[in-house]
């Protein structure tokens, strides 16, 4: 597609439930990133994919968070047993090759509210 | 820890004036810097970038200045318009897969 596409755009879930957030990167982009943004805050790095592998998972906050990428394209971020502190905007981004200097383009985000 | 930070959390300017948003970074190994604009309810939008081998880069109505001596980055917006009202983030990269580290953001408010 023309840009990074994320779904759902909004999700309200009950505490303790699992959620899946999907990201469709820009066609041909090999690098894919997940970030989290709490209300009024900056962007917190979660995980980076180059192709289907994740060389940097250093930002995942706990083992309840996981992500995968298949076919070098679509990625899914899964949050298990959601907690209220997981409420945030989850932003996906992609870039052409994943090197410093390659512009990273963001999607509009998935707004997650845990009640 | 390593971080990219912004000097001013909020900035209010008159329409037509020039705006300057500042950013400090802590890691001298950073080799690439980006400015993003984020409007309410939207994802960050790329504005302009600069590599560490440059000290100035100009776009349409925007200029980014990089001072590696004091690890300082700024974004200048000429003839600021109401549509420029948003939160502006600077980010740095150190070629760790191109991963960006973001600052907290500066909210720019343009008064008509």
Coordinates of C-alpha atoms in Angstrom, one line a residue:
Chain A
X1 CA 0.0 0.0 0.0
X2 CA 0.9 3.7 -0.1
X3 CA 1.6 3.9 3.6
X4 CA 2.0 1.9 6.8
X5 CA -1.4 0.5 7.7
X6 CA -2.4 -0.5 11.2
X7 CA -5.4 -2.3 12.6
X8 CA -7.5 -2.0 14.6
X9 CA -7.3 1.8 14.9
X10 CA -9.0 1.6 18.3
X11 CA -9.3 -1.3 20.7
X12 CA -11.0 -1.4 24.1
X13 CA -10.3 -4.6 26.0
X14 CA -10.9 -5.9 29.5
X15 CA -8.0 -6.4 31.9
X16 CA -6.6 -9.9 31.5
X17 CA -7.6 -10.4 27.9
X18 CA -5.1 -10.9 25.1
X19 CA -4.9 -8.5 22.2
X20 CA -3.4 -8.6 18.7
X21 CA -2.3 -5.6 16.8
X22 CA -1.5 -5.8 13.1
X23 CA 0.8 -3.8 10.9
X24 CA 1.1 -3.7 7.2
X25 CA 4.4 -1.9 6.2
X26 CA 5.0 0.0 3.1
X27 CA 5.5 -2.5 0.2
X28 CA 9.1 -3.5 -0.2
X29 CA 10.3 -2.2 3.1
X30 CA 12.4 -4.8 4.8
X31 CA 12.7 -3.1 8.2
X32 CA 9.7 -2.8 10.6
X33 CA 9.5 -1.2 14.0
X34 CA 7.0 -1.2 16.8
X35 CA 6.9 1.8 19.2
X36 CA 4.6 2.6 22.1
X37 CA 3.4 6.1 23.0
X38 CA 1.6 6.8 26.3
X39 CA -0.6 9.9 26.6
X40 CA 1.5 13.0 26.2
X41 CA 4.7 11.1 26.1
X42 CA 7.4 10.4 23.5
X43 CA 7.8 7.2 21.6
X44 CA 9.2 4.2 23.3
X45 CA 11.0 1.6 21.1
X46 CA 9.7 -1.9 21.5
X47 CA 11.1 -4.2 18.8
X48 CA 12.7 -4.1 15.3
X49 CA 12.4 -6.6 12.5
X50 CA 14.8 -7.0 9.5
X51 CA 12.9 -9.4 7.3
X52 CA 11.3 -12.0 9.5
X53 CA 13.9 -11.9 12.2
X54 CA 14.0 -9.6 15.2
X55 CA 17.6 -8.6 16.0
X56 CA 16.5 -6.1 18.6
X57 CA 13.7 -6.9 21.1
X58 CA 15.3 -4.8 23.8
X59 CA 12.2 -2.6 24.3
X60 CA 9.6 -5.2 25.0
X61 CA 8.5 -4.3 28.5
X62 CA 7.7 -7.8 29.7
X63 CA 7.2 -11.4 28.6
X64 CA 3.5 -10.6 28.1
X65 CA 4.6 -8.8 24.9
X66 CA 5.6 -10.6 21.8
X67 CA 5.7 -9.9 18.1
X68 CA 6.2 -11.8 14.9
X69 CA 6.6 -11.0 11.2
X70 CA 5.8 -13.4 8.4
X71 CA 6.7 -13.3 4.7
X72 CA 8.8 -10.2 5.3
X73 CA 5.7 -8.1 5.4
X74 CA 2.8 -8.2 7.9
X75 CA 3.7 -8.0 11.6
X76 CA 1.6 -8.8 14.6
X77 CA 2.2 -7.4 18.1
X78 CA 0.5 -9.6 20.8
X79 CA -0.1 -8.5 24.4
X80 CA -1.1 -11.3 26.7
X81 CA -3.1 -10.8 29.9
X82 CA -3.4 -7.1 29.4
X83 CA -3.0 -4.7 32.2
X84 CA -4.2 -1.1 32.6
X85 CA -0.7 0.2 32.2
X86 CA -0.6 -1.3 28.7
X87 CA -3.1 1.4 27.6
X88 CA -1.3 3.5 25.0
X89 CA -1.0 4.1 21.3
X90 CA 1.0 1.4 19.5
X91 CA 2.8 2.7 16.5
X92 CA 4.3 0.7 13.7
X93 CA 6.8 2.0 11.3
X94 CA 8.9 0.8 8.3
X95 CA 11.9 1.7 6.3
X96 CA 13.5 0.6 3.1
X97 CA 16.5 -1.2 4.5
X98 CA 16.8 -0.7 8.2
X99 CA 20.1 1.3 8.1
X100 CA 20.7 4.6 9.9
X101 CA 19.7 7.2 7.4
X102 CA 16.8 5.4 5.9
X103 CA 13.7 7.4 6.6
X104 CA 11.3 5.6 8.9
X105 CA 7.6 6.1 8.1
X106 CA 4.9 5.7 10.7
X107 CA 1.4 4.4 10.6
X108 CA -1.5 6.1 12.4
X109 CA -1.3 3.8 15.4
X110 CA -3.6 1.4 17.2
X111 CA -5.1 3.1 20.3
X112 CA -5.4 0.5 23.0
X113 CA -7.5 1.0 26.2
X114 CA -7.5 -1.6 28.9
X115 CA -10.4 -1.3 31.3
Chain B
X1 CA 20.7 6.4 30.2
X2 CA 21.1 7.6 26.7
X3 CA 18.4 10.0 25.6
X4 CA 17.3 12.7 23.3
X5 CA 15.7 15.6 25.1
X6 CA 14.0 18.8 24.3
X7 CA 14.7 22.1 26.0
X8 CA 11.1 23.5 25.8
X9 CA 8.0 21.4 26.3
X10 CA 5.7 24.1 24.9
X11 CA 6.2 26.9 22.4
X12 CA 3.7 29.6 21.5
X13 CA 4.2 31.8 18.4
X14 CA 2.3 34.3 16.4
X15 CA 1.2 33.4 12.9
X16 CA 3.8 34.6 10.5
X17 CA 6.7 34.5 12.9
X18 CA 9.6 32.1 12.7
X19 CA 9.7 29.2 15.2
X20 CA 12.7 27.5 16.6
X21 CA 12.5 24.2 18.4
X22 CA 15.5 22.9 20.1
X23 CA 16.8 19.4 21.0
X24 CA 19.8 18.0 22.9
X25 CA 21.2 14.6 22.4
X26 CA 23.5 12.7 24.6
X27 CA 25.3 10.2 22.4
X28 CA 28.1 11.5 20.2
X29 CA 27.9 8.2 18.2
X30 CA 24.6 9.2 16.8
X31 CA 24.9 9.6 13.0
X32 CA 21.4 10.5 11.8
X33 CA 18.7 12.8 13.1
X34 CA 15.1 13.3 12.2
X35 CA 12.4 15.7 13.0
X36 CA 8.8 14.4 13.1
X37 CA 5.5 16.4 13.4
X38 CA 2.6 14.7 15.2
X39 CA -0.9 16.1 15.1
X40 CA -3.5 15.0 17.6
X41 CA -4.7 11.5 17.0
X42 CA -2.2 10.8 14.2
X43 CA 1.1 9.1 13.8
X44 CA 4.4 11.0 13.5
X45 CA 4.9 12.6 10.1
X46 CA 8.5 12.9 8.7
X47 CA 9.5 16.6 8.3
X48 CA 13.3 16.7 7.6
X49 CA 16.4 14.7 8.4
X50 CA 20.1 15.3 8.6
X51 CA 23.2 13.2 8.7
X52 CA 26.1 13.8 11.1
X53 CA 28.4 14.8 8.3
X54 CA 26.2 17.9 7.7
X55 CA 25.5 20.9 9.9
X56 CA 22.5 22.4 8.0
X57 CA 19.8 21.2 5.8
X58 CA 16.9 23.1 4.3
X59 CA 13.5 22.0 3.2
X60 CA 10.3 23.8 2.3
X61 CA 9.9 26.4 5.1
X62 CA 12.0 24.2 7.4
X63 CA 15.7 24.2 8.3
X64 CA 17.5 21.7 10.5
X65 CA 20.7 22.7 12.2
X66 CA 23.1 20.3 13.8
X67 CA 25.9 21.3 16.2
X68 CA 27.9 18.2 17.0
X69 CA 30.3 20.1 19.3
X70 CA 27.5 20.7 21.8
X71 CA 25.3 17.9 20.7
X72 CA 22.4 20.2 19.8
X73 CA 19.8 20.0 17.1
X74 CA 17.2 22.6 16.1
X75 CA 14.3 22.9 13.8
X76 CA 13.4 26.3 12.3
X77 CA 10.0 26.9 10.8
X78 CA 9.7 30.0 8.7
X79 CA 6.5 32.0 8.6
X80 CA 4.7 29.7 11.0
X81 CA 1.1 28.9 10.1
X82 CA -1.8 27.6 12.1
X83 CA -1.4 24.3 10.4
X84 CA 2.0 23.9 11.9
X85 CA 0.5 23.5 15.4
X86 CA 1.4 20.1 16.6
X87 CA 3.9 18.3 18.8
X88 CA 7.4 18.1 17.3
X89 CA 9.8 15.3 18.1
X90 CA 13.5 15.0 17.4
X91 CA 15.0 11.5 17.1
X92 CA 18.5 10.1 16.7
X93 CA 19.8 6.9 15.2
X94 CA 23.1 5.1 15.7
X95 CA 22.8 2.5 12.9
X96 CA 21.4 -0.1 15.2
X97 CA 19.1 -1.3 12.5
X98 CA 18.1 2.3 12.0
X99 CA 16.3 2.2 15.3
X100 CA 15.3 5.7 16.4
X101 CA 15.5 7.1 19.9
X102 CA 12.9 9.8 20.6
X103 CA 12.8 12.8 22.8
X104 CA 9.7 13.9 24.8
X105 CA 8.4 16.4 22.2
X106 CA 7.7 20.1 22.1
X107 CA 4.1 21.3 21.6
X108 CA 4.0 24.2 19.1
X109 CA 0.9 26.5 19.3
X110 CA 0.4 29.1 16.6
X111 CA -1.8 32.0 17.5
X112 CA -3.7 33.7 14.6

